[in-house]
Phi, psi and omega in degrees: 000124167308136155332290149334287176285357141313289198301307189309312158297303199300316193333304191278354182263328172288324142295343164292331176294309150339275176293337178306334186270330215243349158287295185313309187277018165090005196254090215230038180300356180227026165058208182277009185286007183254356183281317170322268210327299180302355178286299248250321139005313194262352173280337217289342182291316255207002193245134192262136166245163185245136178303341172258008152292322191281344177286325193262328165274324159334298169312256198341319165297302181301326197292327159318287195282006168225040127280326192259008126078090170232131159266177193292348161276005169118335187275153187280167179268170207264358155316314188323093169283134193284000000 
């Protein structure tokens, strides 16, 4: 596995993590739309990527994890709107 495809899994696994947390505490703000991610897990070995895709997905993951306001322990702030 490639570097690149290194970065691209954690990107999706810290969003699955993410809903997984945000299922547990009851907050199911984006429905099924993380099932594509879990789909995309099993491509990645097989996927040729660029760097400035993966990077443009990098983003897209922070900007996730500072719209649903995570804190550095993991919890959402109590701001989160549903």
């Amino acid at each position: 596995m490639s570097i690149l495809q290194l970065r691209l899994k954690n990107c999706i696994q810290t969003l699955l993590e993410i809903e997984l947390q945000m299922t547990d505490e009851g907050r199911d703000a984006y429905g099924s739309e993380f099932s594509f991610l879990k789909d995309c897990l099993d491509r990645i070995d097989h996927m040729d990527l660029a760097e400035d895709e993966v990077l443009k997905l990098e983003d897209a993951t922070s900007a996730v994890i500072a719209e649903i306001g995570i804190t550095p322990c993991g919890r959402f702030h109590s701001g989160y709107v549903q």
